[in-house]
PDB file of C-alpha atoms in Angstrom:
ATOM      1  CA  UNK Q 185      91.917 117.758  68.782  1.00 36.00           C
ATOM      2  CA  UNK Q 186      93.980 120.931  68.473  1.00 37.00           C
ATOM      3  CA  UNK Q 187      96.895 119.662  70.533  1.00 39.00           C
ATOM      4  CA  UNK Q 188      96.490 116.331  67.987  1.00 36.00           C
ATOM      5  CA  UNK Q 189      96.839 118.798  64.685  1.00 36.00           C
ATOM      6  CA  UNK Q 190      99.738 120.460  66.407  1.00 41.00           C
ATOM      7  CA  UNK Q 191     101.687 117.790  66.684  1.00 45.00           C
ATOM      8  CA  UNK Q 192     101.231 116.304  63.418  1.00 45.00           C
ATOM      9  CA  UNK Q 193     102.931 119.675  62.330  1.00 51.00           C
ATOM     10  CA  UNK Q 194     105.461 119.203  64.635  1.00 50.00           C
ATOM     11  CA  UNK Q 195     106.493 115.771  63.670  1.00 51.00           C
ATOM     12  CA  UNK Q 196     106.508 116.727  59.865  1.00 45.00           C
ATOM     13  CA  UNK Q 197     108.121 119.649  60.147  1.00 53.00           C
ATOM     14  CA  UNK Q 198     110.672 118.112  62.393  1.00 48.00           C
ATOM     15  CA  UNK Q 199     110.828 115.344  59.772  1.00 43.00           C
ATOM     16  CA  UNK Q 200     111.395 117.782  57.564  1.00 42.00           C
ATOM     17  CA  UNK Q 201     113.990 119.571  59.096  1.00 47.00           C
ATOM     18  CA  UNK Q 202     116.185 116.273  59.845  1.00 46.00           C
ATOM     19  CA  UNK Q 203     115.555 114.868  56.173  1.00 39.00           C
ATOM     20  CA  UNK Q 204     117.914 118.543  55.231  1.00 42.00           C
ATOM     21  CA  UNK Q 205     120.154 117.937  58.062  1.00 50.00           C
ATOM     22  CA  UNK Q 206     120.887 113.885  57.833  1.00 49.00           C
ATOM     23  CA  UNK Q 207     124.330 112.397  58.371  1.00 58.00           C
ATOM     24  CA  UNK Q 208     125.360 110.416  55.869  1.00 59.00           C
ATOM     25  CA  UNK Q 209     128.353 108.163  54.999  1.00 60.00           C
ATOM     26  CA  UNK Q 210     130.106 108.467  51.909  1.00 60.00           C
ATOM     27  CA  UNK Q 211     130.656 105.471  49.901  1.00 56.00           C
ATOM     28  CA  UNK Q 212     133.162 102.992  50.802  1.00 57.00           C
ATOM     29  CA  UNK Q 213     136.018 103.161  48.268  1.00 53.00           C
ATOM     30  CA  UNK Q 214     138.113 100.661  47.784  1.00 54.00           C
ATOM     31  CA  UNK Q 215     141.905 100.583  49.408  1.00 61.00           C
ATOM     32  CA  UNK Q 216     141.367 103.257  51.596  1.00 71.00           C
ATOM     33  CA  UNK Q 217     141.144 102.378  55.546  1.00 81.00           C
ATOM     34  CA  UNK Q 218     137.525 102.243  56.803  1.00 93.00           C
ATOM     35  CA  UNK Q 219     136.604 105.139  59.334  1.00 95.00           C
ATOM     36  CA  UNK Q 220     133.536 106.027  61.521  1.00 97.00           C
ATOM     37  CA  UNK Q 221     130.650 107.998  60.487  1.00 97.00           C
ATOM     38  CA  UNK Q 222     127.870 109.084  62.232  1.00 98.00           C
ATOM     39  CA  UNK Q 223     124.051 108.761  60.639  1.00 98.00           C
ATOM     40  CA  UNK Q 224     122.200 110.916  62.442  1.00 97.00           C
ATOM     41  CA  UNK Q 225     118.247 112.447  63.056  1.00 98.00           C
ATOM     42  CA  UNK Q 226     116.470 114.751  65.445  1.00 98.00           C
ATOM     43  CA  UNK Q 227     112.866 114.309  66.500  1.00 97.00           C
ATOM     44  CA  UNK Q 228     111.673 116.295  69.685  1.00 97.00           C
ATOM     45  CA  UNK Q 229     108.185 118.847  71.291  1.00 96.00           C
ATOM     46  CA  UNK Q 230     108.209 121.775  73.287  1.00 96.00           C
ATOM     47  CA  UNK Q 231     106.132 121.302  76.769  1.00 95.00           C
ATOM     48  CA  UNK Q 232     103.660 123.988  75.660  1.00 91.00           C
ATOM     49  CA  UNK Q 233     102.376 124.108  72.168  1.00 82.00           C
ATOM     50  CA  UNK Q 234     101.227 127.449  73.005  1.00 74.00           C
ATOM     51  CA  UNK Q 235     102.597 130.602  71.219  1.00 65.00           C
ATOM     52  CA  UNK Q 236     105.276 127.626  70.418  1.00 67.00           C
ATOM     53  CA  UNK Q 237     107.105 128.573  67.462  1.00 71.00           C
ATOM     54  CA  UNK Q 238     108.997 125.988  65.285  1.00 75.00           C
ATOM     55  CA  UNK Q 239     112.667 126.902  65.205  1.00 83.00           C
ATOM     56  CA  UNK Q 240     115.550 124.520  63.810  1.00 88.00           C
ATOM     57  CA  UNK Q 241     117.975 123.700  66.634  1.00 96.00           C
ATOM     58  CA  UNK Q 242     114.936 124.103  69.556  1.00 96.00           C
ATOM     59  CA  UNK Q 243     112.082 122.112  70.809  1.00 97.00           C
ATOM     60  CA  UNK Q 244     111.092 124.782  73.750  1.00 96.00           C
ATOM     61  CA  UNK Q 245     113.807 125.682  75.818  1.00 97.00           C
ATOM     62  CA  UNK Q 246     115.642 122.382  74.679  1.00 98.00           C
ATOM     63  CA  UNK Q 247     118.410 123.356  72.454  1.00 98.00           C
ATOM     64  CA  UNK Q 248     120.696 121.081  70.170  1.00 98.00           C
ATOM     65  CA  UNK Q 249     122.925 120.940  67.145  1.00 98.00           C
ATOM     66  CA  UNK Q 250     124.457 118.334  64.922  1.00 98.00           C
ATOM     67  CA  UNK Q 251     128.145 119.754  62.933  1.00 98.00           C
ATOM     68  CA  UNK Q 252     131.052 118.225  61.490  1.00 97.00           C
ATOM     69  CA  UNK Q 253     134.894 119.347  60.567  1.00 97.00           C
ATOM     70  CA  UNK Q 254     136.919 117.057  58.763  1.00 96.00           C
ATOM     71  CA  UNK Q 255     137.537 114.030  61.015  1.00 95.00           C
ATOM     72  CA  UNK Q 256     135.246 114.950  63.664  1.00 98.00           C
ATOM     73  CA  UNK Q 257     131.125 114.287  63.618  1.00 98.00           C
ATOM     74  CA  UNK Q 258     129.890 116.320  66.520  1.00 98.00           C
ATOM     75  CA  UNK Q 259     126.141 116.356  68.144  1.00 98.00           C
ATOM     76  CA  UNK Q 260     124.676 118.169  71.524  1.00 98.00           C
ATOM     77  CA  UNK Q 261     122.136 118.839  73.582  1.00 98.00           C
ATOM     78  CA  UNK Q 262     120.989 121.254  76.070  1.00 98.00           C
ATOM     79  CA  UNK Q 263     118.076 122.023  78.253  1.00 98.00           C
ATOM     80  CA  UNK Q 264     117.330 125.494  79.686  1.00 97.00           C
ATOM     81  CA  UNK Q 265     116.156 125.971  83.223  1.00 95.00           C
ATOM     82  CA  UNK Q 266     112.622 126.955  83.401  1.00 92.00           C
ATOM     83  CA  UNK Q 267     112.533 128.855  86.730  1.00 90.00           C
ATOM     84  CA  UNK Q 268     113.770 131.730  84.947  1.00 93.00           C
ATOM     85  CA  UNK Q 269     110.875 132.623  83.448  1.00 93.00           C
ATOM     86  CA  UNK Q 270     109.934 133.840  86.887  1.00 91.00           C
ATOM     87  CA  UNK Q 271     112.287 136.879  86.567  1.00 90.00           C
ATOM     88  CA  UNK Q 272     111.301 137.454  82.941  1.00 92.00           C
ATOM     89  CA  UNK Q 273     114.019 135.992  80.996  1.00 94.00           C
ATOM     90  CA  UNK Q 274     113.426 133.247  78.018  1.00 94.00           C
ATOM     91  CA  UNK Q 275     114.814 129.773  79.340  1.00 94.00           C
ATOM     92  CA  UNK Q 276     115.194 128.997  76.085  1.00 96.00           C
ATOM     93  CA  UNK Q 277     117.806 131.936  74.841  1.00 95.00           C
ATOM     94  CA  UNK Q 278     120.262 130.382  77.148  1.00 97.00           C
ATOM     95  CA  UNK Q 279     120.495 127.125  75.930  1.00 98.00           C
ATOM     96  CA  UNK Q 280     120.083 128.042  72.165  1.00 97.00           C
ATOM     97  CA  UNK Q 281     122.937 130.598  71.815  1.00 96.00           C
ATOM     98  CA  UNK Q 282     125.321 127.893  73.629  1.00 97.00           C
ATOM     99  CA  UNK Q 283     124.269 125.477  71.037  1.00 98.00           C
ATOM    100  CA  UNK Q 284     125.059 128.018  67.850  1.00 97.00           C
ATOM    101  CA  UNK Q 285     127.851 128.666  69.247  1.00 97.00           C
ATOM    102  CA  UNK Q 286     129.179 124.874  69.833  1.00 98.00           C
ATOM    103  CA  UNK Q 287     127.993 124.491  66.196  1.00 98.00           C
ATOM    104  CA  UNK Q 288     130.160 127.653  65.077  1.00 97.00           C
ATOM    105  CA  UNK Q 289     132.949 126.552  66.563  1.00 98.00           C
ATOM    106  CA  UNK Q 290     132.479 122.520  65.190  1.00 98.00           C
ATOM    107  CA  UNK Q 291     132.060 124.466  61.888  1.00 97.00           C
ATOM    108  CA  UNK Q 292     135.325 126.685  61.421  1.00 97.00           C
ATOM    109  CA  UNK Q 293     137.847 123.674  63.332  1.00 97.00           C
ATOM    110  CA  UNK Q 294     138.164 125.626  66.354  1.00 97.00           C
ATOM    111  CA  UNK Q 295     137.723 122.867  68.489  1.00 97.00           C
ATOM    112  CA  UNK Q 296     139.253 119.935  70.399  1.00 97.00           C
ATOM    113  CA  UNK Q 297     137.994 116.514  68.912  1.00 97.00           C
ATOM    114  CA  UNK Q 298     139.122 114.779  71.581  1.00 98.00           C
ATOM    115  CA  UNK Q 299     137.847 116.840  74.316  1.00 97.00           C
ATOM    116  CA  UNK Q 300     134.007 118.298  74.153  1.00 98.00           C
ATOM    117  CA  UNK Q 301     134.606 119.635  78.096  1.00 97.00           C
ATOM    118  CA  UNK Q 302     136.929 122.311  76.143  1.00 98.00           C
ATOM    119  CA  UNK Q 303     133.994 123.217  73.122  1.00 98.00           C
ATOM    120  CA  UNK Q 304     131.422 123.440  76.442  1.00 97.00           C
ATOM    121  CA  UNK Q 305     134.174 125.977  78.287  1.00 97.00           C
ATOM    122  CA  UNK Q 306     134.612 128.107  75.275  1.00 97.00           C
ATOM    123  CA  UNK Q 307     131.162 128.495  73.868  1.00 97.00           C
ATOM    124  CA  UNK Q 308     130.160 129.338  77.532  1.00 96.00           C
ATOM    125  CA  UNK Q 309     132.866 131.866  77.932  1.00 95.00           C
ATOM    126  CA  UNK Q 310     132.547 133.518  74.802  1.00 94.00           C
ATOM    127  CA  UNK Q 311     128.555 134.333  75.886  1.00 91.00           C
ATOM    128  CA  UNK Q 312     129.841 136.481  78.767  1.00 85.00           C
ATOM    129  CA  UNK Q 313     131.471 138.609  75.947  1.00 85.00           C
ATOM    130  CA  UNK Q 314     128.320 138.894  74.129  1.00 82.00           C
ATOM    131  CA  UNK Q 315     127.581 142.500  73.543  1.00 71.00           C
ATOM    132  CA  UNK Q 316     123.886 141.454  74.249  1.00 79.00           C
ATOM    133  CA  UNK Q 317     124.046 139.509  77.466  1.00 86.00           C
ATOM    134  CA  UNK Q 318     121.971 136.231  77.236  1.00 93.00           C
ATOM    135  CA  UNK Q 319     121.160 135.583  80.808  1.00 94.00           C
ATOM    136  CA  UNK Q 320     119.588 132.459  82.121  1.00 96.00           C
ATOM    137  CA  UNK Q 321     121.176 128.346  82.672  1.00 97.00           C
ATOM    138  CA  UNK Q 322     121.331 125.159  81.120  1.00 98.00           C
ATOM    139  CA  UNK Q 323     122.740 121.446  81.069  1.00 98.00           C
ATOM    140  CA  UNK Q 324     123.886 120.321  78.425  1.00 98.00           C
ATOM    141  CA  UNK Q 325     126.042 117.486  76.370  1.00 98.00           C
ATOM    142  CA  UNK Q 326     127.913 117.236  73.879  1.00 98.00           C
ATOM    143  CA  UNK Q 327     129.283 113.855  71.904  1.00 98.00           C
ATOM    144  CA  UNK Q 328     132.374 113.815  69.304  1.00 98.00           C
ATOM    145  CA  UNK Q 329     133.221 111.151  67.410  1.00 98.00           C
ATOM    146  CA  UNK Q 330     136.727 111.096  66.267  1.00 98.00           C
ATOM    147  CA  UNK Q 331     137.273 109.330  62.893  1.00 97.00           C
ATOM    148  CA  UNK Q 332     140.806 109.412  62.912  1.00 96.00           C
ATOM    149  CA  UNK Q 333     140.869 107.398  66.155  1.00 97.00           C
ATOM    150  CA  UNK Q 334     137.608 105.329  66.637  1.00 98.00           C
ATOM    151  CA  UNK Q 335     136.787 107.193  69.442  1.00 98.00           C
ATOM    152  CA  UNK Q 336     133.642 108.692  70.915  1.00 98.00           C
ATOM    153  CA  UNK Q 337     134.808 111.384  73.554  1.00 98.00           C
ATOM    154  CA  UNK Q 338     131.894 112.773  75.591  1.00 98.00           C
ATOM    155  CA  UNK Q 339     130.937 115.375  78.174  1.00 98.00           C
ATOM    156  CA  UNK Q 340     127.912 116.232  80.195  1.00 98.00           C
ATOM    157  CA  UNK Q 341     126.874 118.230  83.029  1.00 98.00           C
ATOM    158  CA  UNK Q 342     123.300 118.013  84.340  1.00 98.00           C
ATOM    159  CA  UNK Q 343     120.810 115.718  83.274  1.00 97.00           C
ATOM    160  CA  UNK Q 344     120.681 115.550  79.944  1.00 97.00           C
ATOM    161  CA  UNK Q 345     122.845 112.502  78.287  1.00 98.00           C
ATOM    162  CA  UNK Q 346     123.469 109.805  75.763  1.00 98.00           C
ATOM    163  CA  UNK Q 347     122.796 105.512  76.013  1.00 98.00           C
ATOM    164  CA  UNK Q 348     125.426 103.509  73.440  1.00 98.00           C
ATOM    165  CA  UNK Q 349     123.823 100.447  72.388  1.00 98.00           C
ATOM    166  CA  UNK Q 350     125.465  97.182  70.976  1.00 98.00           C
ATOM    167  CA  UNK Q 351     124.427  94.496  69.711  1.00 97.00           C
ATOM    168  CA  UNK Q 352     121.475  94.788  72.139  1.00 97.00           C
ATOM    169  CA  UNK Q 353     123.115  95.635  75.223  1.00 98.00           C
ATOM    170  CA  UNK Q 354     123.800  99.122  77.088  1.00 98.00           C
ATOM    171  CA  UNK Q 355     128.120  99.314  76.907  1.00 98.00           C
ATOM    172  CA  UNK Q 356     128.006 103.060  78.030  1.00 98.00           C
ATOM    173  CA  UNK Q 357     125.620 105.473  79.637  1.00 98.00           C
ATOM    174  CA  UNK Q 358     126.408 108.977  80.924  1.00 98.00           C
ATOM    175  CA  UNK Q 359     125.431 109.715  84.642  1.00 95.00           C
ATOM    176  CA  UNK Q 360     123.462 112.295  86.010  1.00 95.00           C
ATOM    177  CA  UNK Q 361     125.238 115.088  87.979  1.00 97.00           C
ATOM    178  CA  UNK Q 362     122.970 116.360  90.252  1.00 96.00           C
ATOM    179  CA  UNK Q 363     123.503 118.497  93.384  1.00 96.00           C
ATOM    180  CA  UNK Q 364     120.325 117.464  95.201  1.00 94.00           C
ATOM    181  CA  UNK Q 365     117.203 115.866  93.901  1.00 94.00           C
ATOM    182  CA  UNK Q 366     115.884 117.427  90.180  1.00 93.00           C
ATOM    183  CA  UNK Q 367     117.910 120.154  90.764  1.00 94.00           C
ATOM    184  CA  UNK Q 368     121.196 119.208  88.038  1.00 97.00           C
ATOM    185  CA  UNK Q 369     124.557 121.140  87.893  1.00 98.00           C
ATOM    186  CA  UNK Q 370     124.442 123.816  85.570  1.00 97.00           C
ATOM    187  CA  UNK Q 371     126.076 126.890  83.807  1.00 97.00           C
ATOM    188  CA  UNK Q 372     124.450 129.748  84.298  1.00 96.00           C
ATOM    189  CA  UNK Q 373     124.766 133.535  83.806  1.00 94.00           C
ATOM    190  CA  UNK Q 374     123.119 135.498  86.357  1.00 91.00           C
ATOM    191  CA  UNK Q 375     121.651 138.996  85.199  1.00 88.00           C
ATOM    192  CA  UNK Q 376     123.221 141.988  87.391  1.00 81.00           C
ATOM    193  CA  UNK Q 377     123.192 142.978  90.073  1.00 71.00           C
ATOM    194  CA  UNK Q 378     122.614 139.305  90.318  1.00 55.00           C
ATOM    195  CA  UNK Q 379     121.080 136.944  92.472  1.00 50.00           C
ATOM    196  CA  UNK Q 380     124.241 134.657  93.443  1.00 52.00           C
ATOM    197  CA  UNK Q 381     122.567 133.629  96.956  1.00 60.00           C
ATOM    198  CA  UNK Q 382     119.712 131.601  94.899  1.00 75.00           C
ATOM    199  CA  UNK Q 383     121.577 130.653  91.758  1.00 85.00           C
ATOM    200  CA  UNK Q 384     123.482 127.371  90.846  1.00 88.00           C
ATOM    201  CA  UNK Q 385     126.614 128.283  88.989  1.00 90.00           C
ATOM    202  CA  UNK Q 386     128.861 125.276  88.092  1.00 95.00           C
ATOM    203  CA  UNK Q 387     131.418 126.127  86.054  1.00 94.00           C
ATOM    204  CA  UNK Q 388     132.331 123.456  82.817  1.00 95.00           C
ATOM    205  CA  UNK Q 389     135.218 122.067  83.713  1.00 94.00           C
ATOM    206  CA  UNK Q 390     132.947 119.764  86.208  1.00 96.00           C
ATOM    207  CA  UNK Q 391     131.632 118.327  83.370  1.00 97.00           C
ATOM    208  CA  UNK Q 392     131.579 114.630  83.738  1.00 98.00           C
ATOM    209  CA  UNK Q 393     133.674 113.197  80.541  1.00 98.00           C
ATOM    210  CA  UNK Q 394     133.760 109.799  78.843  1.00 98.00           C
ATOM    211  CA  UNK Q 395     136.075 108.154  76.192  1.00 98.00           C
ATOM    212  CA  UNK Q 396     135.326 104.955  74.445  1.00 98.00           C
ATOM    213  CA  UNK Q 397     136.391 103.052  70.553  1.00 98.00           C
ATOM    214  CA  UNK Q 398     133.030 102.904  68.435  1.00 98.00           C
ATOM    215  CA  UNK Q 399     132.320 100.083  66.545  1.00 98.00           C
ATOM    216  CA  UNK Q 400     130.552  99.702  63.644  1.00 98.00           C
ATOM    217  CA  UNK Q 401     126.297  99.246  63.843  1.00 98.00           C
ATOM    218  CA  UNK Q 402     126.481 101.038  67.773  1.00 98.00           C
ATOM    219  CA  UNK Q 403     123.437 102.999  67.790  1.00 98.00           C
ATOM    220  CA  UNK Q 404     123.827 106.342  69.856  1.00 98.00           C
ATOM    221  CA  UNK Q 405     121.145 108.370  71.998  1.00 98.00           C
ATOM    222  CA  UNK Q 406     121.439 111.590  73.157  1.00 98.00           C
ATOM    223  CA  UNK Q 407     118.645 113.319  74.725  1.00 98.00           C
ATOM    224  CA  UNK Q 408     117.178 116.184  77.406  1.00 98.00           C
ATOM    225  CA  UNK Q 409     115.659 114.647  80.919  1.00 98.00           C
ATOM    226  CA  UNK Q 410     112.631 115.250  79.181  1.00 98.00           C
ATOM    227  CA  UNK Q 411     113.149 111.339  77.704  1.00 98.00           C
ATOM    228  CA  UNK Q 412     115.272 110.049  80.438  1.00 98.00           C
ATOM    229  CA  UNK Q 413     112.682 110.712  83.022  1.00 98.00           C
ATOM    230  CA  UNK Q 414     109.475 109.467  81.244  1.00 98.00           C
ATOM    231  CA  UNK Q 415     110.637 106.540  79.009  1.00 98.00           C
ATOM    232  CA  UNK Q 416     112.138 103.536  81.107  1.00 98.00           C
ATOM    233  CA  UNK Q 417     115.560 102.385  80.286  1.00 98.00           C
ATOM    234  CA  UNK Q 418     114.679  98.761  79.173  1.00 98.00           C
ATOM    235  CA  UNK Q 419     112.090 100.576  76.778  1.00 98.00           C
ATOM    236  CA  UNK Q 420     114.516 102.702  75.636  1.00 98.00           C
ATOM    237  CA  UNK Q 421     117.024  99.762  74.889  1.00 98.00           C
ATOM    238  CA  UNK Q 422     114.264  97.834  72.777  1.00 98.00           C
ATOM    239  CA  UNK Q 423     114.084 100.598  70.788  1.00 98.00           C
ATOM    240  CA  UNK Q 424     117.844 101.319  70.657  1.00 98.00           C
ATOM    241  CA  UNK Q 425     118.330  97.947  69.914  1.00 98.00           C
ATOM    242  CA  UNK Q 426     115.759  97.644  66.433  1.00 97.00           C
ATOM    243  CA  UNK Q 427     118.465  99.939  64.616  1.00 98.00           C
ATOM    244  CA  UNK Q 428     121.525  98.070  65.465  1.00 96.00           C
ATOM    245  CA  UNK Q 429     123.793  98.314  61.935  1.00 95.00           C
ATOM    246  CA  UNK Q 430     121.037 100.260  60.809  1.00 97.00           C
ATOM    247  CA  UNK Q 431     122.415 102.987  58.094  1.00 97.00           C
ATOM    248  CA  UNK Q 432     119.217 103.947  56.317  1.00 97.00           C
ATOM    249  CA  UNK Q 433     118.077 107.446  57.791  1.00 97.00           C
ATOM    250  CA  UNK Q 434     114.935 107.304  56.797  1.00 98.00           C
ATOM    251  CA  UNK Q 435     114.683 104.135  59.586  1.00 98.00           C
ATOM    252  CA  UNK Q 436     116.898 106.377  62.218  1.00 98.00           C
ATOM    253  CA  UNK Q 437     114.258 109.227  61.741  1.00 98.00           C
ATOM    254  CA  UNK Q 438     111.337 107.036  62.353  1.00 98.00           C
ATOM    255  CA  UNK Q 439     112.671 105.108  65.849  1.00 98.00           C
ATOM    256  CA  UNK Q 440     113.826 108.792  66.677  1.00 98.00           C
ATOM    257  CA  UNK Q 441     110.224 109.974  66.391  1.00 98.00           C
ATOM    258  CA  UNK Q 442     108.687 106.806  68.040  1.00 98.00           C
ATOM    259  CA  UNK Q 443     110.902 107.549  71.397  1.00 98.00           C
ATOM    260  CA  UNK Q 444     110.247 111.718  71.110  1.00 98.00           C
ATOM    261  CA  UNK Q 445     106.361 110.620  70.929  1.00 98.00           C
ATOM    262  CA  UNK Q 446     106.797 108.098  73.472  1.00 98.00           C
ATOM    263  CA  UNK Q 447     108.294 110.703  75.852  1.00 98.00           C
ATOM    264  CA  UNK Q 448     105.696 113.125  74.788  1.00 98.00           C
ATOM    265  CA  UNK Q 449     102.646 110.657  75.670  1.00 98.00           C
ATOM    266  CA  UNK Q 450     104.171 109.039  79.048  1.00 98.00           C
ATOM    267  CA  UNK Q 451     105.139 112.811  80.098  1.00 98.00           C
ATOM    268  CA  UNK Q 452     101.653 113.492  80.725  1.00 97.00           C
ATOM    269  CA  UNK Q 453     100.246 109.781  82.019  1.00 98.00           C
ATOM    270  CA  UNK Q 454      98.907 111.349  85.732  1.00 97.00           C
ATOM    271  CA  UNK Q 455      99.049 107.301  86.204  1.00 96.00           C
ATOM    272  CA  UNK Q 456     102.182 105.908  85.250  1.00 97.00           C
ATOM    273  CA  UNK Q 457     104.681 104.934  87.368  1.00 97.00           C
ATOM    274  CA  UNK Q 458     107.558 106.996  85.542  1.00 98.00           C
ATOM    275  CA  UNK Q 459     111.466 107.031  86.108  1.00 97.00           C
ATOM    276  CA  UNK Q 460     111.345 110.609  87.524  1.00 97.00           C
ATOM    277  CA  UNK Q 461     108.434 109.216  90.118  1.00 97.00           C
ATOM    278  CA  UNK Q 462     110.430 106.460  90.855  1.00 96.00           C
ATOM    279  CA  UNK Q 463     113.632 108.982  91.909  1.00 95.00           C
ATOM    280  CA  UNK Q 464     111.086 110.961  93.237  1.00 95.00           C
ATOM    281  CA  UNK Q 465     110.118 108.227  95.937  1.00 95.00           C
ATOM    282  CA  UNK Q 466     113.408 107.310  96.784  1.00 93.00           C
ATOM    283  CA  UNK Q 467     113.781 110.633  98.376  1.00 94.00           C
ATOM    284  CA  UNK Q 468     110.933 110.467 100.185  1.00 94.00           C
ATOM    285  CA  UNK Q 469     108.146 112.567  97.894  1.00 93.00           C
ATOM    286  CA  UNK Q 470     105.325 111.074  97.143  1.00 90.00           C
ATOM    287  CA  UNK Q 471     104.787 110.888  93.360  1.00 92.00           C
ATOM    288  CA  UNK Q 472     102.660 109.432  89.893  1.00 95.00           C
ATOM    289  CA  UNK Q 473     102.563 110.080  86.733  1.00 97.00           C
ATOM    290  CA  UNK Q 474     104.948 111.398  84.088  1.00 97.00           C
ATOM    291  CA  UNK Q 475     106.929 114.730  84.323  1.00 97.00           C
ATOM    292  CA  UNK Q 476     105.844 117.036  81.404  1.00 97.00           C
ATOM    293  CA  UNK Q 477     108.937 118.655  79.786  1.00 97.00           C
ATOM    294  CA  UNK Q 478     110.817 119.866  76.718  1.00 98.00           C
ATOM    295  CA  UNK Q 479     111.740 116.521  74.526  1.00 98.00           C
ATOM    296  CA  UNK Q 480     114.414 116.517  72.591  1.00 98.00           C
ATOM    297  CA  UNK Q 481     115.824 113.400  70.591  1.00 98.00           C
ATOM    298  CA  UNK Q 482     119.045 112.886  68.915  1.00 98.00           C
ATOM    299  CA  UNK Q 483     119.711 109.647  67.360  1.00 98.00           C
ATOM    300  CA  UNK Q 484     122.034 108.332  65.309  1.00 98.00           C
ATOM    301  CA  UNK Q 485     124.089 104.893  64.515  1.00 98.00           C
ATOM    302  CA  UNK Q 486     127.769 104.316  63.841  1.00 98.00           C
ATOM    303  CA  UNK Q 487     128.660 103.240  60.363  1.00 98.00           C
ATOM    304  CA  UNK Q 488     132.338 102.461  59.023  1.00 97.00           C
ATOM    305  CA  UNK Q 489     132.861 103.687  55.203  1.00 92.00           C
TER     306      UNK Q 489
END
């Protein structure tokens, strides 16, 4: 009963939260050339609901922002690594300050709007400069749309990604990077004097990038594993698929909560058959049920004004 009172908080303060923080188009005015915009909500839980505490931008040690700069509508997402928790340091700093800092950056124009692998690179140099060192790693991804050109540029590394949906069919999906079985590429600062030998350290240029013209009604995804590896695509796409041209937020908000809750529940079915136990098998461990995990949810649907 508690866990069912907690997340009734969590969905409407996370309602909240995305009601102050909506995309919105501007009205269409008349003679002037029709550009993208980007209508966007959030909806996400942290694993634990224990000593959990509600923080805009974080759902655990899931991370994410949502900025824009002129011409440029820019949304990510990142998931912290858990394991370090074992050494004492808060997964969830990590992935968090990376975020702000994307967002800072989005916010003052000092940023490529055609290339996201360049917004990764800087935020993640710029927190080895930090006079208090944020140790830990993360995935993380990042989508710009570019209103100037009609382009969504993308880039990921890790796990974490984003499904474009049109007119009821998947057109573009980021792939997984992953250096061996649940264990994603990464950027990571290790604490001194270190522990390099067990540590994966990929640097953000490897980030896997995309480039594609939007049209107007695609609806966009962008999400932690924690989704991706307990809601099944084709579930996922009927979803996707109900918001098609869709430019009300108030409608974005609630299919954004439906998949976060979705996630939530499957995560901790000990009998479903989930897309993480399905990898699972193909690499020859036995495995049922969901994966419990951070779940974060970043929705949003193309409209031309």
């Amino acid at each position: 009963m508690q866990s069912l009172v907690w997340t009734g908080r969590l969905v409407s303060r996370v309602l909240w939260n995305s009601i102050n923080n909506f995309s919105t188009a501007p009205d269409p005015v008349v003679g002037k050339k029709l550009e993208p915009h980007l209508l966007s909500a959030v909806s996400g839980f942290p694993k634990n609901f224990t000593n959990t505490k509600l923080k805009k931008g974080k759902f655990g040690d899931d991370a994410w922002f949502s900025a824009k700069w002129k011409t440029s509508d820019v949304v990510g997402v990142a998931d912290g690594v858990g394991g370090w928790r074992d050494y004492g340091i808060d997964p969830g700093e990590f992935s968090s300050f990376l975020m702000k800092t994307c967002e800072r950056f989005v916010s003052c124009g000092k940023f490529n709007s055609s290339d996201p692998s360049k917004l990764l690179a800087s935020s993640y140099y710029e927190l080895f400069e930090n006079k208090q060192q944020i140790f830990g790693s993360t995935t993380a991804c990042i989508v710009v749309l570019n209103r100037d050109l009609n382009t969504i540029y993308t880039a990921n590394i890790g796990d974490s990604g984003f499904v474009v949906v049109r007119h009821g069919k998947i057109v573009h999906k980021s792939e997984e990077q992953q250096h061996y079985f649940n264990t994603p590429y990464q950027l990571s600062i290790p604490p001194p004097p270190n522990h390099n030998n067990s540590v994966i350290t990929d640097s953000p240029e490897s980030a896997d990038t995309t480039n594609f013209r939007v049209e107007d009604g695609d609806v966009i995804l962008l999400a932690t594993d924690g989704v991706f590896d307990n809601v099944p695509l084709q579930i996922l796409l009927n979803e996707l698929t109900k918001l098609q041209g869709e430019r009300d937020v108030l409608e974005i908000q609630k299919v954004a909560n439906t998949i976060a809750l979705m996630a939530r529940s499957l995560a901790f079915d000990a009998k479903f058959l989930s897309p993480f136990a399905k990898a699972a098998r193909k690499h020859g461990i036995g495995a049922l049920g969901g994966k419990p995990d951070d779940i974060t949810v970043l929705l949003g649907t193309v409209a031309f004004s």
